[in-house]
Short mmCIF file of C-alpha atoms in Angstrom, two decimals:
data_model
loop_
_atom_site.label_atom_id
_atom_site.label_comp_id
_atom_site.label_asym_id
_atom_site.label_seq_id
_atom_site.Cartn_x
_atom_site.Cartn_y
_atom_site.Cartn_z
CA MET U 1 -19.84 186.45 -70.44
CA PRO U 2 -21.02 183.48 -68.36
CA LYS U 3 -24.09 181.79 -69.85
CA ILE U 4 -26.87 181.00 -67.38
CA LEU U 5 -29.37 178.37 -68.52
CA ILE U 6 -32.73 178.22 -66.72
CA VAL U 7 -34.55 174.93 -67.33
CA GLY U 8 -38.27 175.60 -66.87
CA GLY U 9 -40.30 178.80 -66.94
CA GLY U 10 -42.79 178.22 -64.12
CA TYR U 11 -42.86 180.09 -60.81
CA ALA U 12 -39.25 179.48 -59.80
CA GLY U 13 -37.80 179.82 -63.29
CA PHE U 14 -39.77 182.95 -64.18
CA TYR U 15 -38.88 184.73 -60.94
CA THR U 16 -35.24 183.69 -61.23
CA ALA U 17 -35.05 185.23 -64.70
CA LEU U 18 -37.04 188.31 -63.67
CA LYS U 19 -34.77 189.07 -60.72
CA LEU U 20 -31.59 188.26 -62.67
CA GLU U 21 -32.62 190.93 -65.16
CA LYS U 22 -32.98 193.36 -62.26
CA TRP U 23 -29.78 192.55 -60.42
CA LEU U 24 -27.24 191.62 -63.11
CA ARG U 25 -25.08 194.43 -64.39
CA THR U 26 -24.87 195.06 -68.13
CA GLY U 27 -22.52 192.51 -69.66
CA GLU U 28 -22.21 190.47 -66.44
CA ALA U 29 -23.98 187.36 -67.77
CA GLU U 30 -26.27 186.06 -70.51
CA VAL U 31 -29.53 184.44 -69.39
CA THR U 32 -31.53 181.88 -71.39
CA ILE U 33 -34.79 180.31 -70.24
CA VAL U 34 -36.15 177.15 -71.88
CA ASP U 35 -39.74 175.96 -71.51
CA PRO U 36 -42.12 174.17 -73.90
CA LEU U 37 -44.73 176.86 -73.13
CA PRO U 38 -44.14 180.60 -73.75
CA TYR U 39 -45.73 181.60 -70.47
CA MET U 40 -45.81 181.03 -66.73
CA THR U 41 -49.09 179.63 -65.38
CA TYR U 42 -50.38 180.99 -62.08
CA GLN U 43 -51.75 177.64 -60.91
CA PRO U 44 -53.81 178.87 -57.91
CA PHE U 45 -56.14 180.45 -60.50
CA LEU U 46 -56.81 177.22 -62.42
CA PRO U 47 -59.97 176.35 -60.42
CA GLU U 48 -61.37 179.82 -61.11
CA VAL U 49 -60.47 179.53 -64.78
CA ALA U 50 -62.31 176.19 -64.90
CA ALA U 51 -65.32 177.80 -63.21
CA GLY U 52 -65.39 180.80 -65.56
CA SER U 53 -64.39 183.42 -62.98
CA ILE U 54 -61.10 184.30 -64.71
CA GLU U 55 -60.35 184.38 -68.42
CA PRO U 56 -57.66 181.79 -69.28
CA ARG U 57 -55.14 184.21 -70.79
CA HIS U 58 -55.29 186.38 -67.67
CA ALA U 59 -54.03 183.50 -65.50
CA VAL U 60 -50.76 183.17 -67.44
CA VAL U 61 -47.80 185.54 -67.72
CA SER U 62 -45.98 185.92 -71.03
CA HIS U 63 -42.26 185.22 -70.95
CA ARG U 64 -41.48 187.42 -73.94
CA ARG U 65 -43.47 190.41 -72.73
CA HIS U 66 -41.96 190.55 -69.27
CA LEU U 67 -38.45 189.08 -69.70
CA ARG U 68 -37.05 191.68 -72.04
CA ASN U 69 -33.34 190.90 -71.55
CA THR U 70 -33.60 187.11 -71.41
CA GLU U 71 -33.30 184.79 -74.40
CA ILE U 72 -36.54 182.79 -74.61
CA LEU U 73 -36.46 179.30 -76.13
CA THR U 74 -39.89 177.70 -76.52
CA ALA U 75 -38.64 174.13 -76.51
CA ARG U 76 -37.85 171.20 -74.22
CA VAL U 77 -34.62 170.36 -72.44
CA THR U 78 -34.40 166.61 -72.99
CA LYS U 79 -30.95 165.99 -71.52
CA ILE U 80 -28.56 167.71 -69.13
CA ASP U 81 -24.89 166.68 -69.27
CA HIS U 82 -23.45 168.79 -66.50
CA ALA U 83 -20.03 167.11 -66.68
CA ASN U 84 -19.62 168.75 -70.09
CA LYS U 85 -21.98 171.65 -69.30
CA THR U 86 -24.28 171.02 -72.22
CA ALA U 87 -28.05 170.61 -72.49
CA THR U 88 -29.97 169.07 -75.36
CA ILE U 89 -32.65 171.44 -76.65
CA THR U 90 -35.53 169.82 -78.54
CA PRO U 91 -37.87 172.25 -80.32
CA VAL U 92 -41.38 171.45 -81.53
CA VAL U 93 -40.22 171.93 -85.13
CA GLY U 94 -36.70 171.23 -86.37
CA ASP U 95 -33.71 169.28 -85.14
CA GLU U 96 -32.44 169.19 -81.57
CA TRP U 97 -29.17 170.88 -80.71
CA GLU U 98 -26.63 171.12 -77.93
CA PHE U 99 -26.63 174.25 -75.79
CA GLU U 100 -23.41 175.09 -73.96
CA TYR U 101 -23.76 176.83 -70.61
CA ASP U 102 -21.63 177.87 -67.65
CA ILE U 103 -24.34 177.78 -64.96
CA VAL U 104 -27.51 175.70 -64.98
CA VAL U 105 -30.62 176.49 -62.92
CA VAL U 106 -33.13 173.62 -62.89
CA THR U 107 -36.67 174.80 -62.18
CA ALA U 108 -38.64 172.38 -64.37
CA GLY U 109 -41.52 172.01 -61.90
CA SER U 110 -43.75 168.98 -61.53
CA VAL U 111 -46.34 166.95 -63.42
CA SER U 112 -49.40 165.00 -62.31
CA ARG U 113 -48.54 161.76 -60.52
CA THR U 114 -50.95 158.95 -61.32
CA PHE U 115 -51.25 155.25 -60.55
CA PRO U 116 -51.94 152.37 -62.96
CA ILE U 117 -55.69 152.46 -62.38
CA PRO U 118 -57.63 151.16 -65.40
CA GLY U 119 -59.18 153.98 -67.40
CA VAL U 120 -57.41 156.90 -65.70
CA ALA U 121 -54.76 157.43 -68.39
CA ASP U 122 -57.44 157.22 -71.10
CA LEU U 123 -60.20 159.41 -69.67
CA ALA U 124 -59.10 161.52 -66.70
CA ILE U 125 -57.76 165.05 -66.93
CA GLY U 126 -55.32 166.81 -64.60
CA MET U 127 -55.38 170.31 -63.17
CA LYS U 128 -51.77 171.44 -63.67
CA ASN U 129 -51.96 173.75 -66.68
CA ILE U 130 -54.22 176.33 -68.27
CA GLU U 131 -55.22 174.07 -71.14
CA GLU U 132 -56.65 171.52 -68.72
CA ALA U 133 -58.63 174.20 -66.88
CA MET U 134 -60.04 175.50 -70.17
CA ALA U 135 -61.02 171.99 -71.23
CA VAL U 136 -62.80 171.33 -67.93
CA ARG U 137 -64.74 174.59 -68.22
CA ASP U 138 -65.86 173.80 -71.78
CA ARG U 139 -66.75 170.22 -70.87
CA VAL U 140 -69.01 171.26 -67.98
CA LEU U 141 -70.79 173.87 -70.09
CA THR U 142 -71.15 171.56 -73.10
CA ASN U 143 -72.51 168.77 -70.89
CA PHE U 144 -75.24 171.09 -69.65
CA ASP U 145 -76.12 171.95 -73.24
CA LYS U 146 -76.34 168.27 -74.16
CA ALA U 147 -78.20 167.19 -71.04
CA ALA U 148 -80.82 169.90 -71.45
CA ASP U 149 -82.03 168.19 -74.65
CA LEU U 150 -82.22 164.68 -73.17
CA PRO U 151 -84.99 162.96 -71.20
CA SER U 152 -84.22 161.56 -67.77
CA GLY U 153 -82.05 158.48 -68.01
CA PRO U 154 -78.53 157.04 -67.71
CA GLU U 155 -76.96 159.19 -70.45
CA ARG U 156 -78.31 162.41 -68.96
CA ASP U 157 -77.16 161.36 -65.48
CA ARG U 158 -73.69 160.61 -66.83
CA LEU U 159 -73.38 164.05 -68.45
CA LEU U 160 -74.34 165.77 -65.19
CA THR U 161 -72.09 163.71 -62.91
CA PHE U 162 -68.65 165.19 -62.20
CA THR U 163 -65.83 163.49 -60.29
CA VAL U 164 -62.66 164.77 -58.63
CA VAL U 165 -59.99 162.38 -57.35
CA GLY U 166 -57.84 163.83 -54.55
CA GLY U 167 -58.84 165.81 -51.47
CA GLY U 168 -55.88 168.14 -51.08
CA PHE U 169 -56.07 171.88 -51.69
CA ALA U 170 -56.11 171.52 -55.47
CA GLY U 171 -58.87 168.91 -55.42
CA ILE U 172 -61.11 170.73 -52.94
CA GLU U 173 -60.75 174.06 -54.74
CA ILE U 174 -61.67 172.71 -58.19
CA PHE U 175 -64.45 170.61 -56.63
CA GLY U 176 -65.96 173.60 -54.82
CA GLU U 177 -65.60 175.94 -57.80
CA LEU U 178 -67.32 173.53 -60.21
CA ARG U 179 -70.12 172.91 -57.72
CA SER U 180 -70.59 176.69 -57.56
CA LEU U 181 -70.58 176.96 -61.36
CA ALA U 182 -73.16 174.18 -61.76
CA SER U 183 -75.45 175.77 -59.19
CA GLU U 184 -75.35 179.04 -61.11
CA LEU U 185 -75.89 177.37 -64.49
CA ILE U 186 -79.22 175.89 -63.41
CA ARG U 187 -80.95 179.28 -63.79
CA TYR U 188 -80.25 179.12 -67.55
CA TYR U 189 -81.49 175.53 -68.04
CA PRO U 190 -85.17 175.13 -67.10
CA THR U 191 -85.08 171.39 -67.80
CA ILE U 192 -82.20 170.77 -65.33
CA SER U 193 -82.75 170.92 -61.58
CA PHE U 194 -80.25 171.16 -58.75
CA GLU U 195 -80.93 167.51 -57.85
CA ASP U 196 -79.97 166.43 -61.40
CA THR U 197 -76.34 167.51 -60.89
CA ARG U 198 -74.04 165.20 -58.95
CA PHE U 199 -70.57 165.91 -57.62
CA HIS U 200 -68.30 163.22 -56.16
CA LEU U 201 -64.86 163.66 -54.58
CA ILE U 202 -62.79 160.54 -53.86
CA GLU U 203 -60.05 160.72 -51.20
CA ALA U 204 -57.97 157.78 -50.02
CA MET U 205 -57.17 159.34 -46.62
CA ASP U 206 -59.60 159.70 -43.73
CA ARG U 207 -59.65 163.49 -44.10
CA ILE U 208 -59.32 166.29 -46.64
CA MET U 209 -56.94 169.25 -46.82
CA PRO U 210 -54.12 168.14 -44.50
CA GLU U 211 -52.79 171.73 -44.62
CA VAL U 212 -55.61 172.89 -42.32
CA SER U 213 -56.75 171.69 -38.89
CA LEU U 214 -59.08 168.73 -38.58
CA LYS U 215 -61.81 171.01 -37.25
CA THR U 216 -61.50 173.31 -40.25
CA SER U 217 -61.55 170.37 -42.66
CA HIS U 218 -64.80 169.18 -41.06
CA TRP U 219 -66.33 172.62 -41.70
CA VAL U 220 -65.34 172.34 -45.36
CA LEU U 221 -66.99 168.91 -45.56
CA ARG U 222 -70.21 170.29 -44.06
CA ASN U 223 -70.12 173.25 -46.42
CA LEU U 224 -69.75 171.02 -49.46
CA ALA U 225 -72.49 168.66 -48.25
CA GLU U 226 -74.90 171.57 -47.78
CA ARG U 227 -74.19 172.58 -51.37
CA GLY U 228 -75.02 169.14 -52.73
CA ALA U 229 -71.56 167.62 -53.11
CA GLU U 230 -70.57 164.17 -51.87
CA VAL U 231 -67.13 163.34 -50.47
CA HIS U 232 -65.97 159.72 -50.21
CA LEU U 233 -63.26 159.46 -47.52
CA GLU U 234 -61.01 156.44 -46.99
CA THR U 235 -61.96 155.40 -50.50
CA GLN U 236 -59.81 154.66 -53.51
CA LEU U 237 -60.62 154.82 -57.19
CA THR U 238 -60.22 151.28 -58.54
CA SER U 239 -61.39 151.74 -62.14
CA ALA U 240 -62.58 154.43 -64.54
CA VAL U 241 -62.90 152.31 -67.68
CA GLY U 242 -65.42 153.75 -70.09
CA GLY U 243 -66.32 156.50 -67.61
CA LYS U 244 -67.68 154.04 -65.05
CA VAL U 245 -66.19 155.07 -61.71
CA GLU U 246 -65.64 152.11 -59.39
CA MET U 247 -64.48 152.62 -55.80
CA SER U 248 -62.86 150.47 -53.16
CA ASP U 249 -65.98 150.65 -50.97
CA GLY U 250 -67.97 148.86 -53.67
CA GLY U 251 -69.79 151.93 -54.94
CA SER U 252 -69.92 152.85 -58.62
CA PHE U 253 -71.48 155.42 -60.92
CA GLU U 254 -71.11 156.79 -64.46
CA SER U 255 -69.27 160.09 -64.87
CA ASP U 256 -68.42 162.03 -68.03
CA LEU U 257 -65.73 164.16 -66.37
CA ILE U 258 -63.01 162.77 -64.07
CA ILE U 259 -60.45 165.26 -62.74
CA TRP U 260 -57.24 163.87 -61.21
CA THR U 261 -55.57 165.97 -58.47
CA ALA U 262 -54.09 163.15 -56.35
CA GLY U 263 -50.46 164.15 -56.24
CA VAL U 264 -47.53 165.44 -58.27
CA MET U 265 -44.04 164.23 -59.14
CA ALA U 266 -40.85 165.88 -60.33
CA ASN U 267 -40.68 166.69 -64.02
CA PRO U 268 -39.35 163.66 -65.94
CA VAL U 269 -36.70 165.87 -67.60
CA LEU U 270 -34.43 164.79 -64.74
CA ARG U 271 -34.50 161.17 -65.89
CA ASP U 272 -31.79 161.96 -68.44
CA THR U 273 -29.22 163.90 -66.47
CA ASP U 274 -26.01 163.30 -64.56
CA LEU U 275 -27.13 165.63 -61.77
CA PRO U 276 -27.74 163.85 -58.42
CA LEU U 277 -31.31 162.87 -57.57
CA GLU U 278 -32.95 161.65 -54.36
CA GLU U 279 -35.19 158.59 -54.04
CA ARG U 280 -38.33 160.40 -55.27
CA GLY U 281 -36.63 161.61 -58.43
CA ARG U 282 -36.13 165.18 -57.26
CA LEU U 283 -32.91 167.13 -57.58
CA ARG U 284 -30.73 167.01 -54.47
CA VAL U 285 -30.09 170.56 -53.29
CA GLY U 286 -28.98 172.27 -50.12
CA ALA U 287 -30.79 175.02 -48.27
CA ASP U 288 -28.85 177.57 -50.34
CA LEU U 289 -30.32 175.95 -53.51
CA ARG U 290 -26.98 174.64 -54.78
CA VAL U 291 -27.06 171.06 -56.11
CA LEU U 292 -25.40 168.53 -53.82
CA ASN U 293 -23.88 165.10 -54.35
CA ASP U 294 -22.20 162.74 -51.90
CA ASP U 295 -19.02 164.82 -52.05
CA GLY U 296 -20.66 168.16 -51.43
CA VAL U 297 -21.63 171.06 -53.69
CA VAL U 298 -21.82 170.47 -57.45
CA PRO U 299 -20.24 173.60 -58.95
CA ASP U 300 -22.42 175.82 -61.17
CA ALA U 301 -25.62 173.79 -60.66
CA TRP U 302 -28.72 175.08 -58.89
CA GLY U 303 -32.26 173.86 -58.33
CA ALA U 304 -35.54 175.16 -56.89
CA GLY U 305 -39.28 174.65 -56.95
CA ASP U 306 -41.23 171.40 -57.23
CA VAL U 307 -38.46 169.63 -59.14
CA SER U 308 -36.03 169.96 -56.22
CA ALA U 309 -35.89 168.55 -52.70
CA VAL U 310 -35.27 171.81 -50.85
CA PRO U 311 -34.73 171.43 -47.08
CA ASP U 312 -37.38 173.24 -45.03
CA LEU U 313 -35.41 174.95 -42.27
CA SER U 314 -38.62 176.18 -40.63
CA GLY U 315 -39.46 172.61 -39.60
CA GLY U 316 -42.87 172.75 -41.21
CA GLY U 317 -42.19 170.65 -44.28
CA VAL U 318 -43.06 167.05 -45.05
CA GLY U 319 -40.11 164.74 -44.42
CA GLY U 320 -37.93 167.76 -43.78
CA TYR U 321 -38.46 169.26 -47.25
CA CYS U 322 -40.49 172.16 -48.60
CA VAL U 323 -43.87 171.08 -49.92
CA PRO U 324 -44.45 171.64 -53.66
CA ASN U 325 -46.49 174.82 -53.77
CA ALA U 326 -46.41 178.32 -55.24
CA GLN U 327 -45.44 179.99 -51.96
CA HIS U 328 -42.11 178.21 -51.86
CA ALA U 329 -41.41 178.26 -55.61
CA VAL U 330 -41.82 182.04 -55.91
CA ARG U 331 -39.63 182.78 -52.90
CA GLN U 332 -37.01 180.24 -53.94
CA GLY U 333 -36.86 181.79 -57.40
CA LYS U 334 -36.17 185.22 -55.95
CA LEU U 335 -33.48 183.84 -53.62
CA MET U 336 -32.01 181.82 -56.50
CA ALA U 337 -31.36 184.97 -58.53
CA LYS U 338 -29.82 186.69 -55.52
CA ASN U 339 -27.55 183.73 -54.79
CA VAL U 340 -26.44 183.21 -58.41
CA VAL U 341 -25.53 186.88 -58.73
CA GLY U 342 -23.82 186.77 -55.34
CA VAL U 343 -21.67 183.76 -56.25
CA LEU U 344 -20.70 185.39 -59.57
CA ARG U 345 -19.41 188.31 -57.50
CA GLY U 346 -17.64 186.13 -54.94
CA ASP U 347 -20.22 186.27 -52.15
CA ALA U 348 -21.54 183.32 -50.14
CA PRO U 349 -25.11 182.21 -50.98
CA ALA U 350 -27.89 182.65 -48.43
CA GLU U 351 -30.04 179.77 -47.18
CA TYR U 352 -33.74 179.53 -47.98
CA PHE U 353 -35.99 180.00 -44.97
CA HIS U 354 -39.70 180.66 -45.10
CA LYS U 355 -42.10 180.11 -42.25
CA ASN U 356 -45.55 179.52 -43.67
CA GLN U 357 -48.05 181.97 -42.16
CA GLY U 358 -51.10 179.94 -43.10
CA ALA U 359 -53.16 178.62 -45.97
CA VAL U 360 -56.12 180.14 -47.76
CA ALA U 361 -58.47 178.46 -50.22
CA GLY U 362 -61.49 179.37 -52.29
CA ILE U 363 -64.11 176.61 -52.50
CA GLY U 364 -66.62 178.31 -54.75
CA LEU U 365 -68.17 181.72 -55.18
CA TYR U 366 -68.45 183.43 -51.75
CA HIS U 367 -67.08 180.34 -49.93
CA GLY U 368 -63.55 180.24 -48.55
CA VAL U 369 -61.39 179.06 -45.70
CA TYR U 370 -58.24 180.40 -44.03
CA GLN U 371 -56.08 178.50 -41.55
CA SER U 372 -53.18 180.14 -39.72
CA ARG U 373 -50.16 178.21 -38.47
CA GLY U 374 -51.81 178.36 -35.07
CA ARG U 375 -55.43 177.73 -34.13
CA LEU U 376 -56.98 180.70 -35.94
CA ALA U 377 -59.43 179.70 -38.67
CA ILE U 378 -61.63 181.99 -40.73
CA LYS U 379 -64.43 180.53 -42.80
CA GLY U 380 -67.03 181.66 -45.30
CA LEU U 381 -67.30 185.02 -47.06
CA VAL U 382 -64.46 186.77 -45.21
CA ALA U 383 -62.03 183.95 -46.03
CA TRP U 384 -63.19 184.04 -49.65
CA PHE U 385 -62.32 187.75 -49.85
CA MET U 386 -58.94 186.97 -48.23
CA HIS U 387 -58.32 184.29 -50.85
CA ARG U 388 -59.08 186.60 -53.75
CA GLY U 389 -57.16 189.50 -52.24
CA TYR U 390 -54.06 187.41 -51.58
CA HIS U 391 -53.90 185.72 -54.97
CA GLY U 392 -54.98 188.81 -56.88
CA LEU U 393 -51.97 190.62 -55.49
CA ALA U 394 -49.65 187.60 -55.68
CA VAL U 395 -50.02 186.95 -59.41
CA PRO U 396 -46.89 188.40 -61.10
CA MET U 397 -46.87 191.72 -62.95
CA TRP U 398 -49.28 194.62 -62.51
CA GLU U 399 -50.88 194.22 -65.92
CA ARG U 400 -51.93 190.70 -64.91
CA LYS U 401 -53.25 191.89 -61.53
CA ILE U 402 -55.37 194.55 -63.23
CA ARG U 403 -56.82 192.06 -65.70
CA VAL U 404 -57.68 189.57 -62.94
CA PHE U 405 -59.36 192.14 -60.70
CA GLY U 406 -61.18 193.39 -63.79
CA ASN U 407 -62.51 189.86 -64.41
CA TRP U 408 -63.87 189.67 -60.87
CA ILE U 409 -65.48 193.11 -61.01
CA PHE U 410 -67.20 192.51 -64.36
CA ASN U 411 -68.36 189.05 -63.28
CA PHE U 412 -69.88 190.56 -60.14
CA LEU U 413 -71.78 193.11 -62.22
CA LEU U 414 -72.65 190.95 -65.23
CA HIS U 415 -72.29 187.34 -63.98
CA ARG U 416 -69.70 184.98 -65.43
CA ASP U 417 -69.72 184.05 -69.11
CA ILE U 418 -71.32 180.65 -69.73
CA VAL U 419 -70.40 180.12 -73.39
CA SER U 420 -68.64 176.86 -74.15
CA LEU U 421 -65.95 176.96 -76.84
CA GLU U 422 -65.36 173.23 -76.97
CA ALA U 423 -65.68 173.42 -80.76
CA ARG U 424 -62.23 175.07 -80.76
CA ILE U 425 -60.75 171.57 -80.40
CA ALA U 426 -61.65 170.99 -84.08
CA PRO U 427 -61.73 174.54 -85.48
CA ARG U 428 -61.69 173.43 -89.14
CA ALA U 429 -64.69 171.10 -88.84
CA SER U 430 -67.22 173.57 -90.26
CA PHE U 431 -64.89 174.74 -93.01
CA GLU U 432 -64.09 171.17 -94.05
CA GLU U 433 -67.75 170.18 -94.10
CA PHE U 434 -68.69 172.79 -96.68
CA ALA U 435 -65.39 173.33 -98.53
CA ALA U 436 -65.51 172.68 -102.29
CA ARG U 437 -63.19 169.93 -103.49
CA PRO U 438 -61.83 169.14 -106.96
CA LYS U 439 -64.05 166.72 -108.87
CA GLY U 440 -62.69 163.30 -109.73
#
């Protein structure tokens, strides 16, 4: 049987494997998916995970539970030699080995793209995976616990100052959700007032959320300002050394939490491959998701999602390519499976075409915004319900949908859980402190 190797288990990879299981006949092909994590992360839920509205495990989808007929390798692909149709598999434990395949599907996704700004690599945290969202949630809650015991002063101000770098959808959503969380936390901390909490968002452009109209983005700015958050437009982060945030406009302040959402880049797995890449390091693919080089189609090689430069035939993309988001990755994954099966059976692959119908964002509890492709914009509570409804139904698998809606219902009735589990980072600390040791 032909061996199909899927590199990456995010949106595109997970849906490719899921649909291959549905459409492949018994004995028609073997499918293997390789990812360093044993689950797919539904990234639109990361801001709500960070704000305590969704439990972390409910925002991820297990590979092994839902891909019953796919071989799951929890490891990294560190090299792709398509000329010889081999990939180097590097597990967390043990020696690497060569995996022979007949067809490769590259869906390795993207990682945070940063710049050499002093202090960022040492102190900032991204918002690309569930572990980062969990860490942000615990940090905010722990900082409130610490600050509540301190008198007014620089250290207390630092603990209660939170910074987000990047004013796109990801940045605005996490910024709004954390502002909402902090506002709710104040009821539990009599020594902390609303004015004690400070939220700063730094954006290099002269506007936020380029996916929505300028008028809608101005409404979001007003909404955030009314809720006590400050947005610095046309401003760049110049330093974050030691937690001191310095900006290009000369302003500075101390911040204990710096979240970086200012861009993504293709997964570095492609740096060691003979597959053709474009100038931004993404895989070169055609609209039918087959890999292309200067001579045309590269046989038995496919790519989709953030790691690939997929032409946007609708004309709505940036630079002629699909933007890196979940909408495209999910749909490309489904088409990928259809095309791979079709080519195995001698059919011509179909081209990817998706006309974006709009964008919806949640910017904190009961605050949302929807922007259609036209001039229609919906703001406030109705848009917030639209956001939750859309993403609650869009997360893969019904057992995940039920868990997520259950989170929202229980939080509405009981309020969100405000317990910090930051101690989990060093779970043996208490045991080690009191453990008996041999004398001498």
